[in-house]
């Protein structure tokens, strides 16, 4: 629009506008507190609304005064309409065409009051210029915010949204306009232009996200409508998810913007002239959550967890929070440990929000996940579908690591750990080494816990699912209650006996074939062995196996001898006990129960034997486990 002044035929004095025609004005028009002193004839000949007002006031010789309430576009738009009525040249641009069109419709500047009136001119410019250019379409859509209700009525906003959706689906080099980048002209799609001609050569850059930056300048309501329009048009979900993630990271500081060079991401001039939108972060997050596609991916899952963290800070509605937790729970096997460490933003003393993670785990277990991964062509959002059992094992390992990570919090209650550990079914853990490690860290950070509290926590561990190394570490762990140590020792012996039996059976199977075997069978078997490994390899493996079995047999013998010593000491220690501490009862308690405490024994018997039963057990235990590894990772 040309600057106001003598050249344009209008001048401004304070809040009043005057026409430099030399004749006194006979009509005044007020728009939002700004008064225009004009002449009737130019306005009446072009504007139907003013013409009707003039007809009604013909009988009066007074100056016609009009107040245009809720005029779309305000004084600036009316000034353009007034200049057009006076025959001055007006410049239509992508920034003002929507408001000018709405203002012309308000003033009824149709072709009925003159061919080529402002309404038809603005409509023609909008269809022929604005809707065919990506930059102009974005600018027009952004400038429609002040006149949104009337623009909606005239279908201008819907046409812009449809045009943008169509251009996203199309090769951007066909509709875009060149810009200088990397020393040469380039279309938004990445094609290098020479003298305005598309050479077909492309620079190395991603072509699916060139439009993310431009639409991030739209308001929340327009962005939401644009994404829904794109969904209806069938744009790929990974592209929509990328646009939503980009928009969220730009307007939610907690998520952080994508790094990697804005110069490389921004490939259209529109981004240099757009005004950043002002958004309400809470409204934005609740709107974004409804737009998220029902897909799964590693980066997408991480984004959802970040969105949940910001949602807890902004205190969004419970419905939005539950929906985010459900979305995360349906793809929890793709989450990482660091993304699960969500701090507590309430008045709780604990450092981390375990209630939120517990709810996510419940959604994972109870909700049947029917999400499909993003298409394999997506780079950052692809993920492979995992079987249910494999997903359970991944989540179980993740939760065990999560418990171990938060276990050092001195304000963490034992009940929180128990709920988290029991949220998953028993079949999800093949080994309980991760749970044992987490509890060991928790006991080390909470030395003031009573043995009863420790035993209640240890009940979540299945000692039969502890590995040999975990059993060796637990049997020497002085942070565990004695009852737990005895249970570990019992199951450790079961493990050793089972392993020894299997090894002996395997060795017997190797040595057993002394009975005559048909020559043809021997020949076939020999041929298979030679083809597979060779005779030399088989003989070497048998020799190594025999040596290992000899060592295992001697080790088991030593363990049985030491166990016999423990029984003898227990019998000698319990001879002077009461009838309730009979040898049969003690023998039954050896495996999993506590032996009688020193406080239960008679002082005389204690002096007679010279040591307590517990002391005998601990002394035998130290002798027994001195050969085990003293560390467990």
Coordinates of C-alpha atoms in Angstrom, one line a residue:
X1 CA 0.0 0.0 0.0
X2 CA 1.4 3.4 -0.9
X3 CA 2.2 5.7 2.0
X4 CA -0.4 8.1 3.0
X5 CA 0.2 11.7 1.9
X6 CA -0.4 14.2 -0.9
X7 CA 0.6 11.7 -3.5
X8 CA -2.1 9.3 -2.4
X9 CA -4.7 12.1 -2.1
X10 CA -5.2 11.7 1.7
X11 CA -3.6 13.2 4.7
X12 CA -3.9 12.5 8.4
X13 CA -4.2 15.0 11.2
X14 CA -4.3 13.3 14.5
X15 CA -7.1 10.7 14.5
X16 CA -8.8 12.3 11.4
X17 CA -8.2 11.6 7.7
X18 CA -8.9 14.2 5.0
X19 CA -9.1 14.0 1.2
X20 CA -7.0 16.6 -0.6
X21 CA -9.7 17.3 -3.2
X22 CA -10.2 21.0 -2.1
X23 CA -13.9 20.6 -1.6
X24 CA -15.5 20.5 1.9
X25 CA -16.5 17.1 3.0
X26 CA -20.2 16.2 3.2
X27 CA -19.9 12.8 4.9
X28 CA -17.9 11.6 7.9
X29 CA -17.3 7.9 8.6
X30 CA -16.0 6.7 12.0
X31 CA -14.1 3.4 12.2
X32 CA -12.7 2.3 15.6
X33 CA -12.3 6.0 16.8
X34 CA -10.7 7.2 13.6
X35 CA -12.8 9.7 11.6
X36 CA -12.7 10.0 7.8
X37 CA -13.9 13.4 6.3
X38 CA -15.0 12.4 2.8
X39 CA -17.4 13.2 0.0
X40 CA -20.7 11.5 -0.8
X41 CA -20.5 11.0 -4.5
X42 CA -17.3 8.7 -4.7
X43 CA -18.5 6.6 -1.8
X44 CA -22.2 6.3 -3.0
X45 CA -21.2 5.2 -6.5
X46 CA -19.1 2.3 -5.2
X47 CA -20.5 1.2 -1.8
X48 CA -24.0 -0.2 -1.5
X49 CA -24.1 0.2 2.3
X50 CA -23.3 3.9 2.1
X51 CA -25.7 4.4 -0.8
X52 CA -28.6 3.2 1.3
X53 CA -27.7 5.4 4.2
X54 CA -27.5 8.4 1.8
X55 CA -31.0 7.6 0.4
X56 CA -32.4 7.6 3.9
X57 CA -30.9 11.0 4.7
X58 CA -31.8 12.8 1.4
X59 CA -34.4 15.0 3.1
X60 CA -31.9 16.5 5.5
X61 CA -29.2 19.0 4.4
X62 CA -27.0 18.1 7.3
X63 CA -23.6 16.3 6.8
X64 CA -24.1 12.6 6.7
X65 CA -22.4 10.9 9.7
X66 CA -21.9 7.1 9.8
X67 CA -20.3 4.9 12.4
X68 CA -19.2 1.5 11.0
X69 CA -19.2 -0.9 13.9
X70 CA -17.0 -4.0 13.9
X71 CA -15.6 -3.0 10.5
X72 CA -13.3 -5.9 9.4
X73 CA -9.7 -4.8 9.2
X74 CA -10.2 -1.5 11.0
X75 CA -9.2 2.0 9.8
X76 CA -6.4 0.7 7.5
X77 CA -8.7 -1.5 5.5
X78 CA -11.3 1.3 5.2
X79 CA -8.6 3.7 4.0
X80 CA -7.9 1.3 1.1
X81 CA -11.6 1.1 0.3
X82 CA -11.9 4.9 0.4
X83 CA -8.9 5.3 -2.0
X84 CA -10.4 2.8 -4.4
X85 CA -13.7 4.8 -4.4
X86 CA -11.8 8.0 -5.2
X87 CA -10.0 6.2 -8.1
X88 CA -6.6 6.2 -6.5
X89 CA -4.3 3.2 -7.1
X90 CA -4.4 0.6 -4.3
X91 CA -2.0 -2.3 -3.9
X92 CA -3.4 -5.7 -2.9
X93 CA -0.9 -8.0 -1.2
X94 CA -1.1 -11.3 0.5
X95 CA -1.1 -9.6 3.9
X96 CA -4.2 -7.3 3.2
X97 CA -6.2 -9.2 0.6
X98 CA -8.3 -11.1 3.1
X99 CA -9.2 -8.1 5.2
X100 CA -9.8 -6.0 2.1
X101 CA -12.1 -8.7 0.7
X102 CA -14.0 -8.8 4.0
X103 CA -14.2 -5.0 4.1
X104 CA -15.5 -4.8 0.6
X105 CA -18.1 -7.4 1.4
X106 CA -19.1 -5.4 4.5
X107 CA -19.5 -2.2 2.4
X108 CA -21.3 -4.2 -0.4
X109 CA -18.8 -3.0 -3.1
X110 CA -20.2 -5.4 -5.7
X111 CA -20.2 -5.1 -9.5
X112 CA -23.8 -3.8 -9.2
X113 CA -22.3 -0.5 -8.3
X114 CA -19.7 -0.5 -11.0
X115 CA -17.9 -3.1 -13.1
X116 CA -14.6 -4.3 -11.6
X117 CA -15.5 -3.2 -8.1
X118 CA -13.3 -3.8 -5.1
X119 CA -15.0 -7.1 -4.1
X120 CA -14.4 -8.7 -7.5
X121 CA -10.9 -7.4 -7.8
X122 CA -9.9 -8.7 -4.3
X123 CA -11.5 -12.1 -5.0
X124 CA -9.7 -12.4 -8.3
X125 CA -6.4 -11.5 -6.7
X126 CA -7.0 -14.0 -4.0
X127 CA -7.7 -16.9 -6.3
X128 CA -5.2 -16.1 -9.0
X129 CA -2.2 -15.0 -6.9
X130 CA -2.6 -15.9 -3.3
X131 CA -3.8 -19.5 -3.5
X132 CA -1.2 -20.4 -6.1
X133 CA 1.8 -19.4 -4.0
X134 CA 2.9 -21.1 -0.8
X135 CA 4.3 -18.0 0.8
X136 CA 1.4 -15.8 0.0
X137 CA -1.1 -18.5 1.2
X138 CA 0.7 -18.7 4.5
X139 CA 0.7 -14.9 4.9
X140 CA -2.9 -14.6 4.0
X141 CA -3.9 -17.3 6.4
X142 CA -1.9 -15.6 9.2
X143 CA -3.4 -12.2 8.4
X144 CA -6.9 -13.6 8.6
X145 CA -6.8 -13.8 12.4
X146 CA -8.3 -10.3 13.1
X147 CA -11.2 -10.9 10.6
X148 CA -11.5 -14.7 11.2
X149 CA -15.3 -14.9 11.7
X150 CA -16.1 -13.0 8.5
X151 CA -13.3 -14.8 6.6
X152 CA -14.8 -18.1 7.6
X153 CA -18.2 -17.0 6.4
X154 CA -16.6 -16.1 3.0
X155 CA -14.8 -19.5 2.9
X156 CA -11.4 -17.7 2.6
X157 CA -9.8 -19.7 5.4
X158 CA -11.0 -23.0 4.2
X159 CA -9.6 -22.3 0.7
X160 CA -6.2 -21.4 2.1
X161 CA -6.1 -24.6 4.2
X162 CA -7.0 -26.7 1.2
X163 CA -4.5 -25.0 -1.0
X164 CA -1.7 -25.5 1.6
X165 CA -2.6 -29.2 2.0
X166 CA -2.6 -29.7 -1.7
X167 CA 0.8 -28.1 -2.1
X168 CA 2.3 -30.2 0.7
X169 CA 1.2 -33.3 -1.2
X170 CA 2.7 -32.0 -4.5
X171 CA 6.3 -31.5 -5.5
X172 CA 7.0 -28.1 -4.0
X173 CA 9.2 -27.1 -7.0
X174 CA 6.1 -26.9 -9.1
X175 CA 4.3 -24.2 -7.1
X176 CA 7.1 -22.7 -5.0
X177 CA 9.2 -19.6 -5.7
X178 CA 12.9 -19.6 -5.7
X179 CA 15.1 -18.3 -3.0
X180 CA 18.9 -17.8 -2.7
X181 CA 20.5 -20.6 -0.8
X182 CA 23.9 -22.3 -0.8
X183 CA 25.1 -19.7 -3.4
X184 CA 22.4 -20.7 -6.0
X185 CA 18.7 -20.3 -6.5
X186 CA 16.7 -23.2 -5.0
X187 CA 13.0 -24.1 -4.9
X188 CA 11.4 -25.0 -1.6
X189 CA 11.7 -28.7 -2.6
X190 CA 15.4 -28.5 -3.0
X191 CA 15.7 -28.3 -6.8
X192 CA 18.5 -26.0 -8.0
X193 CA 17.3 -23.3 -10.4
X194 CA 19.4 -21.7 -13.2
X195 CA 18.0 -18.6 -14.8
X196 CA 14.6 -19.6 -13.3
X197 CA 14.8 -23.0 -15.0
X198 CA 14.5 -26.2 -12.9
X199 CA 17.7 -28.1 -13.5
X200 CA 16.5 -31.2 -11.7
X201 CA 19.6 -31.3 -9.5
X202 CA 18.9 -31.5 -5.8
X203 CA 21.0 -30.6 -2.9
X204 CA 21.4 -33.0 -0.1
X205 CA 18.6 -32.2 2.4
X206 CA 15.4 -33.7 3.7
X207 CA 12.4 -32.9 1.4
X208 CA 9.6 -34.0 3.7
X209 CA 10.0 -31.3 6.4
X210 CA 10.5 -28.1 4.3
X211 CA 7.1 -26.8 5.3
X212 CA 7.4 -27.4 9.1
X213 CA 8.9 -24.0 9.8
X214 CA 6.4 -21.9 7.8
X215 CA 3.3 -23.4 9.4
X216 CA 4.8 -23.1 12.9
X217 CA 4.0 -19.3 12.6
X218 CA 0.3 -20.0 12.6
X219 CA -1.9 -19.7 15.7
X220 CA -3.0 -22.8 17.6
X221 CA -6.5 -22.8 16.1
X222 CA -5.3 -22.4 12.5
X223 CA -2.5 -24.9 13.0
X224 CA -5.0 -27.4 14.4
X225 CA -7.4 -26.9 11.4
X226 CA -4.5 -27.2 8.9
X227 CA -3.3 -30.5 10.4
X228 CA -6.9 -31.9 10.3
X229 CA -7.2 -30.8 6.7
X230 CA -3.9 -32.6 5.9
X231 CA -5.1 -35.7 7.7
X232 CA -8.3 -35.7 5.6
X233 CA -6.2 -35.3 2.4
X234 CA -4.1 -38.4 3.3
X235 CA -0.7 -37.0 4.1
X236 CA 1.6 -39.6 5.7
X237 CA 1.3 -39.8 9.5
X238 CA 5.1 -39.5 10.0
X239 CA 5.0 -36.1 8.2
X240 CA 2.1 -34.9 10.3
X241 CA 3.9 -36.1 13.5
X242 CA 7.0 -34.3 12.5
X243 CA 5.1 -31.1 11.9
X244 CA 3.4 -31.4 15.3
X245 CA 6.7 -32.1 17.1
X246 CA 8.3 -29.1 15.4
X247 CA 5.4 -26.8 16.3
X248 CA 5.4 -28.1 19.9
X249 CA 9.1 -27.7 20.4
X250 CA 9.0 -24.2 19.0
X251 CA 6.2 -22.9 21.3
X252 CA 6.8 -25.1 24.4
X253 CA 10.3 -24.1 25.8
X254 CA 10.3 -27.2 28.0
X255 CA 10.6 -29.4 25.0
X256 CA 13.4 -27.4 23.3
X257 CA 13.6 -26.5 19.7
X258 CA 15.1 -28.9 17.2
X259 CA 18.8 -28.2 16.7
X260 CA 20.8 -28.7 13.5
X261 CA 20.8 -25.3 11.9
X262 CA 17.8 -23.2 11.3
X263 CA 19.3 -22.1 8.0
X264 CA 19.1 -25.6 6.7
X265 CA 15.6 -26.2 7.9
X266 CA 14.1 -22.9 6.7
X267 CA 13.8 -23.0 2.9
X268 CA 11.2 -20.4 2.1
X269 CA 11.2 -16.6 2.3
X270 CA 7.9 -16.7 4.1
X271 CA 9.6 -17.6 7.4
X272 CA 11.6 -14.3 7.2
X273 CA 8.6 -12.1 7.0
X274 CA 6.1 -13.9 9.2
X275 CA 5.3 -12.7 12.7
X276 CA 5.6 -15.4 15.4
X277 CA 2.3 -16.4 16.8
X278 CA 1.4 -15.8 20.5
X279 CA 0.0 -19.0 22.0
X280 CA -1.3 -20.1 25.3
X281 CA 1.0 -23.0 26.3
X282 CA -1.7 -24.9 28.2
X283 CA -4.2 -24.6 25.4
X284 CA -1.6 -25.5 22.9
X285 CA -0.6 -28.7 24.7
X286 CA -4.2 -29.8 25.1
X287 CA -4.9 -29.1 21.4
X288 CA -1.7 -30.9 20.3
X289 CA -2.6 -34.0 22.2
X290 CA -5.8 -34.4 20.2
X291 CA -3.9 -34.1 16.9
X292 CA -1.3 -36.8 17.7
X293 CA -1.5 -39.8 15.4
X294 CA -2.0 -43.3 16.8
X295 CA 1.4 -44.6 15.8
X296 CA 4.5 -45.8 17.5
X297 CA 8.2 -45.0 17.1
X298 CA 11.3 -44.4 19.3
X299 CA 11.6 -40.7 18.8
X300 CA 7.9 -40.3 18.9
X301 CA 7.7 -42.1 22.3
X302 CA 10.4 -39.9 23.6
X303 CA 8.5 -36.8 22.4
X304 CA 5.3 -38.1 24.2
X305 CA 7.2 -38.5 27.4
X306 CA 8.6 -35.0 27.1
X307 CA 5.1 -33.7 26.4
X308 CA 3.9 -35.5 29.5
X309 CA 6.6 -33.8 31.6
X310 CA 5.5 -30.3 30.3
X311 CA 1.9 -31.3 30.9
X312 CA 2.6 -31.9 34.6
X313 CA 4.4 -28.5 34.8
X314 CA 1.5 -26.7 33.2
X315 CA -1.1 -28.6 35.2
X316 CA -3.2 -29.6 32.2
X317 CA -6.6 -31.3 32.5
X318 CA -6.7 -34.8 33.9
X319 CA -8.2 -36.0 30.6
X320 CA -5.2 -34.8 28.6
X321 CA -2.8 -36.3 31.1
X322 CA -4.5 -39.7 31.1
X323 CA -4.5 -39.7 27.3
X324 CA -0.8 -39.0 27.2
X325 CA -0.1 -41.8 29.7
X326 CA -2.2 -44.2 27.6
X327 CA -0.4 -43.3 24.4
X328 CA 3.0 -43.9 26.1
X329 CA 1.8 -47.1 27.8
X330 CA 0.9 -48.6 24.4
X331 CA 4.5 -48.2 23.2
X332 CA 6.4 -48.4 26.5
X333 CA 8.8 -51.0 25.1
X334 CA 10.3 -48.2 22.9
X335 CA 11.0 -45.8 25.9
X336 CA 14.5 -45.1 27.3
X337 CA 15.5 -44.9 31.0
X338 CA 16.4 -41.2 30.9
X339 CA 13.0 -40.2 29.4
X340 CA 11.2 -42.0 32.3
X341 CA 12.9 -40.0 35.0
X342 CA 10.2 -37.4 35.3
X343 CA 10.7 -35.1 38.3
X344 CA 8.0 -34.5 40.9
X345 CA 6.5 -31.0 40.5
X346 CA 4.1 -31.3 43.4
X347 CA 4.7 -30.9 47.1
X348 CA 5.9 -34.5 47.4
X349 CA 9.3 -35.2 49.1
X350 CA 10.2 -37.8 46.5
X351 CA 12.5 -36.7 43.6
X352 CA 10.7 -38.6 40.9
X353 CA 7.0 -39.0 39.9
X354 CA 6.6 -42.8 40.4
X355 CA 2.8 -42.6 40.3
X356 CA 2.9 -41.4 36.7
X357 CA 5.2 -44.3 35.7
X358 CA 3.1 -46.8 37.6
X359 CA 0.0 -45.6 35.7
X360 CA 1.9 -45.9 32.4
X361 CA 2.9 -49.5 33.3
X362 CA -0.7 -50.4 34.1
X363 CA -1.8 -49.1 30.7
X364 CA 0.9 -51.2 29.1
X365 CA -0.3 -54.3 30.8
X366 CA -4.0 -53.8 30.6
X367 CA -4.4 -52.1 27.2
X368 CA -4.2 -54.1 24.1
X369 CA -1.7 -52.3 21.9
X370 CA -3.0 -52.1 18.3
X371 CA -0.6 -49.4 17.2
X372 CA 1.4 -49.8 14.1
X373 CA 4.8 -48.3 13.6
X374 CA 5.5 -45.5 11.2
X375 CA 6.2 -46.4 7.7
X376 CA 9.7 -47.8 7.1
X377 CA 10.6 -44.9 4.9
X378 CA 10.5 -42.5 7.9
X379 CA 14.0 -41.8 9.1
X380 CA 13.7 -40.8 12.7
X381 CA 10.4 -42.3 13.6
X382 CA 10.7 -45.9 12.5
X383 CA 10.4 -48.8 14.8
X384 CA 9.8 -52.5 14.4
X385 CA 6.9 -54.3 15.9
X386 CA 7.8 -56.6 18.8
X387 CA 6.1 -59.8 20.0
X388 CA 4.1 -59.5 23.2
X389 CA 6.5 -61.6 25.2
X390 CA 9.5 -59.7 23.9
X391 CA 7.8 -56.4 24.8
X392 CA 7.1 -57.7 28.3
X393 CA 10.7 -58.6 28.8
X394 CA 11.9 -55.2 27.5
X395 CA 9.6 -53.3 29.8
X396 CA 10.5 -55.5 32.8
X397 CA 14.2 -54.7 32.2
X398 CA 13.4 -51.1 31.8
X399 CA 11.3 -50.9 35.0
X400 CA 14.0 -52.8 37.0
X401 CA 16.6 -50.2 35.8
X402 CA 14.2 -47.4 36.6
X403 CA 13.8 -48.7 40.2
X404 CA 17.5 -49.1 40.5
X405 CA 18.0 -45.5 39.3
X406 CA 15.5 -43.9 41.8
X407 CA 16.4 -46.3 44.7
X408 CA 19.1 -43.9 46.0
X409 CA 16.4 -41.3 46.8
X410 CA 16.3 -41.2 50.6
X411 CA 12.6 -40.1 50.6
X412 CA 11.4 -42.9 48.5
X413 CA 9.0 -45.2 50.4
X414 CA 9.2 -49.0 50.2
X415 CA 5.6 -49.2 49.0
X416 CA 6.4 -47.3 45.9
X417 CA 9.1 -49.8 44.9
X418 CA 6.8 -52.7 45.6
X419 CA 3.9 -51.3 43.5
X420 CA 6.3 -50.6 40.6
X421 CA 7.8 -54.1 40.7
X422 CA 4.4 -55.8 41.1
X423 CA 2.8 -53.8 38.3
X424 CA 4.2 -56.3 35.7
X425 CA 3.2 -60.0 35.6
X426 CA 5.5 -62.6 36.9
X427 CA 6.1 -64.0 33.4
X428 CA 7.7 -60.8 32.3
X429 CA 11.0 -61.6 34.1
X430 CA 13.1 -64.6 33.2
X431 CA 15.6 -63.6 35.9
X432 CA 15.2 -61.5 39.0
X433 CA 18.8 -60.2 39.0
X434 CA 17.6 -56.7 38.1
X435 CA 15.2 -56.6 41.0
X436 CA 17.8 -57.9 43.4
X437 CA 20.2 -55.2 42.2
X438 CA 17.6 -52.5 42.7
X439 CA 16.7 -53.6 46.2
X440 CA 20.4 -53.8 47.1
X441 CA 20.9 -50.2 46.1
X442 CA 17.7 -49.2 48.0
X443 CA 18.9 -51.0 51.2
X444 CA 22.3 -49.3 50.9
X445 CA 20.6 -45.9 50.6
X446 CA 18.2 -46.7 53.5
X447 CA 20.3 -48.4 56.2
X448 CA 17.6 -47.5 58.9
X449 CA 15.0 -49.9 57.5
X450 CA 14.0 -52.7 59.9
X451 CA 14.5 -56.4 58.9
X452 CA 10.7 -56.8 58.7
X453 CA 10.5 -54.0 56.1
X454 CA 13.4 -55.5 54.2
X455 CA 11.8 -59.0 54.2
X456 CA 8.6 -57.6 52.9
X457 CA 10.4 -56.0 50.0
X458 CA 12.5 -59.1 49.4
X459 CA 9.2 -61.1 49.0
X460 CA 8.9 -59.6 45.5
X461 CA 12.0 -61.6 44.4
X462 CA 11.7 -65.2 43.2
X463 CA 15.0 -66.7 44.5
X464 CA 14.6 -69.6 42.0
X465 CA 15.0 -67.0 39.2
X466 CA 18.3 -65.6 40.6
X467 CA 21.4 -66.5 38.6
X468 CA 24.5 -68.2 40.2
X469 CA 26.3 -64.9 40.4
X470 CA 23.4 -63.1 42.0
X471 CA 23.1 -66.0 44.6
X472 CA 26.8 -65.7 45.3
X473 CA 26.6 -62.0 45.9
X474 CA 23.4 -62.3 48.0
X475 CA 24.7 -65.0 50.2
X476 CA 27.5 -62.6 51.3
X477 CA 25.4 -59.4 51.4
X478 CA 25.3 -58.2 55.0
X479 CA 22.5 -55.8 54.1
X480 CA 20.0 -58.6 53.6
X481 CA 18.1 -60.2 56.6
X482 CA 19.4 -63.5 57.8
X483 CA 16.1 -65.2 56.7
X484 CA 16.7 -64.1 53.1
X485 CA 20.3 -65.2 53.2
X486 CA 19.3 -68.7 54.3
X487 CA 16.7 -68.9 51.5
X488 CA 19.4 -67.8 49.0
X489 CA 21.8 -70.5 50.3
X490 CA 19.1 -73.1 49.9
X491 CA 18.3 -72.3 46.3
X492 CA 21.9 -71.9 45.5
X493 CA 22.5 -75.5 46.5
X494 CA 19.5 -76.5 44.4
X495 CA 21.0 -74.7 41.5
X496 CA 24.4 -76.5 42.0
X497 CA 22.8 -79.9 42.3
X498 CA 20.6 -79.3 39.2
X499 CA 23.6 -78.1 37.2
X500 CA 25.7 -81.1 38.3
X501 CA 23.0 -83.6 37.5
X502 CA 22.6 -82.2 34.0
X503 CA 26.3 -82.2 33.4
X504 CA 26.7 -85.8 34.6
X505 CA 23.8 -86.9 32.4
X506 CA 25.3 -85.2 29.5
X507 CA 28.7 -86.8 30.2
X508 CA 27.1 -90.2 30.6
X509 CA 25.4 -89.7 27.3
X510 CA 28.8 -89.0 25.7
X511 CA 30.5 -92.1 27.2
X512 CA 27.5 -94.5 27.2
X513 CA 27.5 -95.7 23.6
X514 CA 29.4 -99.0 24.4
X515 CA 26.6 -101.2 23.0
X516 CA 27.0 -102.3 19.4
X517 CA 25.7 -99.9 16.9
X518 CA 25.0 -100.8 13.2
X519 CA 27.8 -100.0 10.9
X520 CA 25.6 -97.9 8.6
X521 CA 24.4 -95.8 11.5
X522 CA 28.0 -95.3 12.7
X523 CA 29.0 -94.2 9.2
X524 CA 26.2 -91.7 8.9
X525 CA 26.8 -90.2 12.4
X526 CA 30.6 -90.0 11.7
X527 CA 29.9 -88.4 8.4
X528 CA 27.7 -85.8 10.0
X529 CA 30.2 -85.0 12.8
X530 CA 33.1 -84.7 10.3
X531 CA 31.0 -82.5 8.1
X532 CA 29.9 -80.3 10.9
X533 CA 33.0 -79.8 13.1
X534 CA 35.6 -82.4 12.4
X535 CA 36.9 -85.2 14.7
X536 CA 39.5 -83.0 16.3
X537 CA 37.0 -80.5 17.5
X538 CA 34.8 -83.1 19.0
X539 CA 37.6 -84.8 20.9
X540 CA 38.8 -81.5 22.3
X541 CA 35.4 -80.5 23.5
X542 CA 34.9 -83.9 25.3
X543 CA 38.3 -83.5 27.1
X544 CA 37.4 -80.0 28.2
X545 CA 34.0 -81.2 29.4
X546 CA 35.5 -84.1 31.4
X547 CA 37.9 -81.7 33.2
X548 CA 35.1 -79.3 34.0
X549 CA 33.0 -82.2 35.3
X550 CA 35.8 -83.4 37.6
X551 CA 36.1 -79.9 39.0
X552 CA 32.3 -79.6 39.5
X553 CA 32.2 -83.0 41.2
X554 CA 35.0 -82.1 43.7
X555 CA 33.2 -78.8 44.3
X556 CA 29.9 -80.4 45.0
X557 CA 31.7 -82.9 47.4
X558 CA 33.2 -80.0 49.3
X559 CA 29.8 -78.3 49.5
X560 CA 28.2 -81.4 50.8
X561 CA 30.9 -81.9 53.4
X562 CA 30.5 -78.3 54.6
X563 CA 26.8 -78.7 54.7
X564 CA 27.2 -81.8 56.9
X565 CA 29.4 -79.8 59.3
X566 CA 26.7 -77.2 59.5
X567 CA 24.2 -79.9 60.4
X568 CA 26.5 -81.3 63.2
X569 CA 27.0 -77.9 64.7
X570 CA 23.3 -77.2 64.6
X571 CA 22.6 -80.5 66.4
X572 CA 25.2 -79.8 69.1
X573 CA 23.8 -76.3 69.5
X574 CA 20.2 -77.4 69.9
X575 CA 20.7 -80.4 72.3
X576 CA 19.9 -78.2 75.3
X577 CA 17.0 -76.4 73.6
X578 CA 13.3 -76.9 74.6
X579 CA 11.1 -79.4 72.9
X580 CA 9.9 -76.9 70.3
X581 CA 13.5 -76.6 69.0
X582 CA 13.7 -80.3 68.1
X583 CA 16.3 -81.5 65.5
X584 CA 13.5 -82.2 63.1
X585 CA 12.2 -78.6 63.4
X586 CA 15.7 -77.2 62.9
X587 CA 16.4 -79.4 59.9
X588 CA 13.2 -78.1 58.4
X589 CA 14.3 -74.5 59.0
X590 CA 17.7 -74.9 57.5
X591 CA 16.4 -74.5 53.9
X592 CA 14.2 -71.4 54.0
X593 CA 13.4 -70.4 57.6
X594 CA 15.3 -68.6 60.4
X595 CA 17.2 -70.8 62.9
X596 CA 16.4 -70.0 66.5
X597 CA 17.8 -66.7 67.6
X598 CA 20.4 -66.4 70.4
X599 CA 17.8 -64.6 72.5
X600 CA 15.7 -67.8 72.5
X601 CA 18.5 -70.1 73.8
X602 CA 19.1 -70.9 77.5
X603 CA 22.2 -69.1 79.0
X604 CA 23.5 -72.4 80.4
X605 CA 23.4 -74.2 77.0
X606 CA 25.1 -71.2 75.4
X607 CA 27.9 -71.3 77.9
X608 CA 28.2 -75.1 77.4
X609 CA 28.4 -75.1 73.7
X610 CA 30.6 -72.0 73.5
X611 CA 28.8 -70.4 70.5
X612 CA 25.3 -69.6 69.3
X613 CA 23.6 -71.3 66.4
X614 CA 23.6 -68.1 64.4
X615 CA 27.4 -67.7 65.0
X616 CA 27.9 -71.2 63.8
X617 CA 25.8 -70.6 60.7
X618 CA 27.7 -67.4 59.9
X619 CA 31.1 -69.0 60.5
X620 CA 30.1 -71.9 58.2
X621 CA 28.6 -69.5 55.7
X622 CA 31.9 -67.5 55.6
X623 CA 33.8 -70.7 55.0
X624 CA 31.3 -71.8 52.4
X625 CA 31.1 -68.6 50.4
X626 CA 34.8 -67.6 50.6
X627 CA 35.3 -69.2 47.2
X628 CA 32.4 -67.2 45.6
X629 CA 32.7 -63.9 43.7
X630 CA 32.3 -61.0 46.2
X631 CA 30.9 -58.5 43.7
X632 CA 27.7 -58.6 41.5
X633 CA 27.1 -56.4 38.6

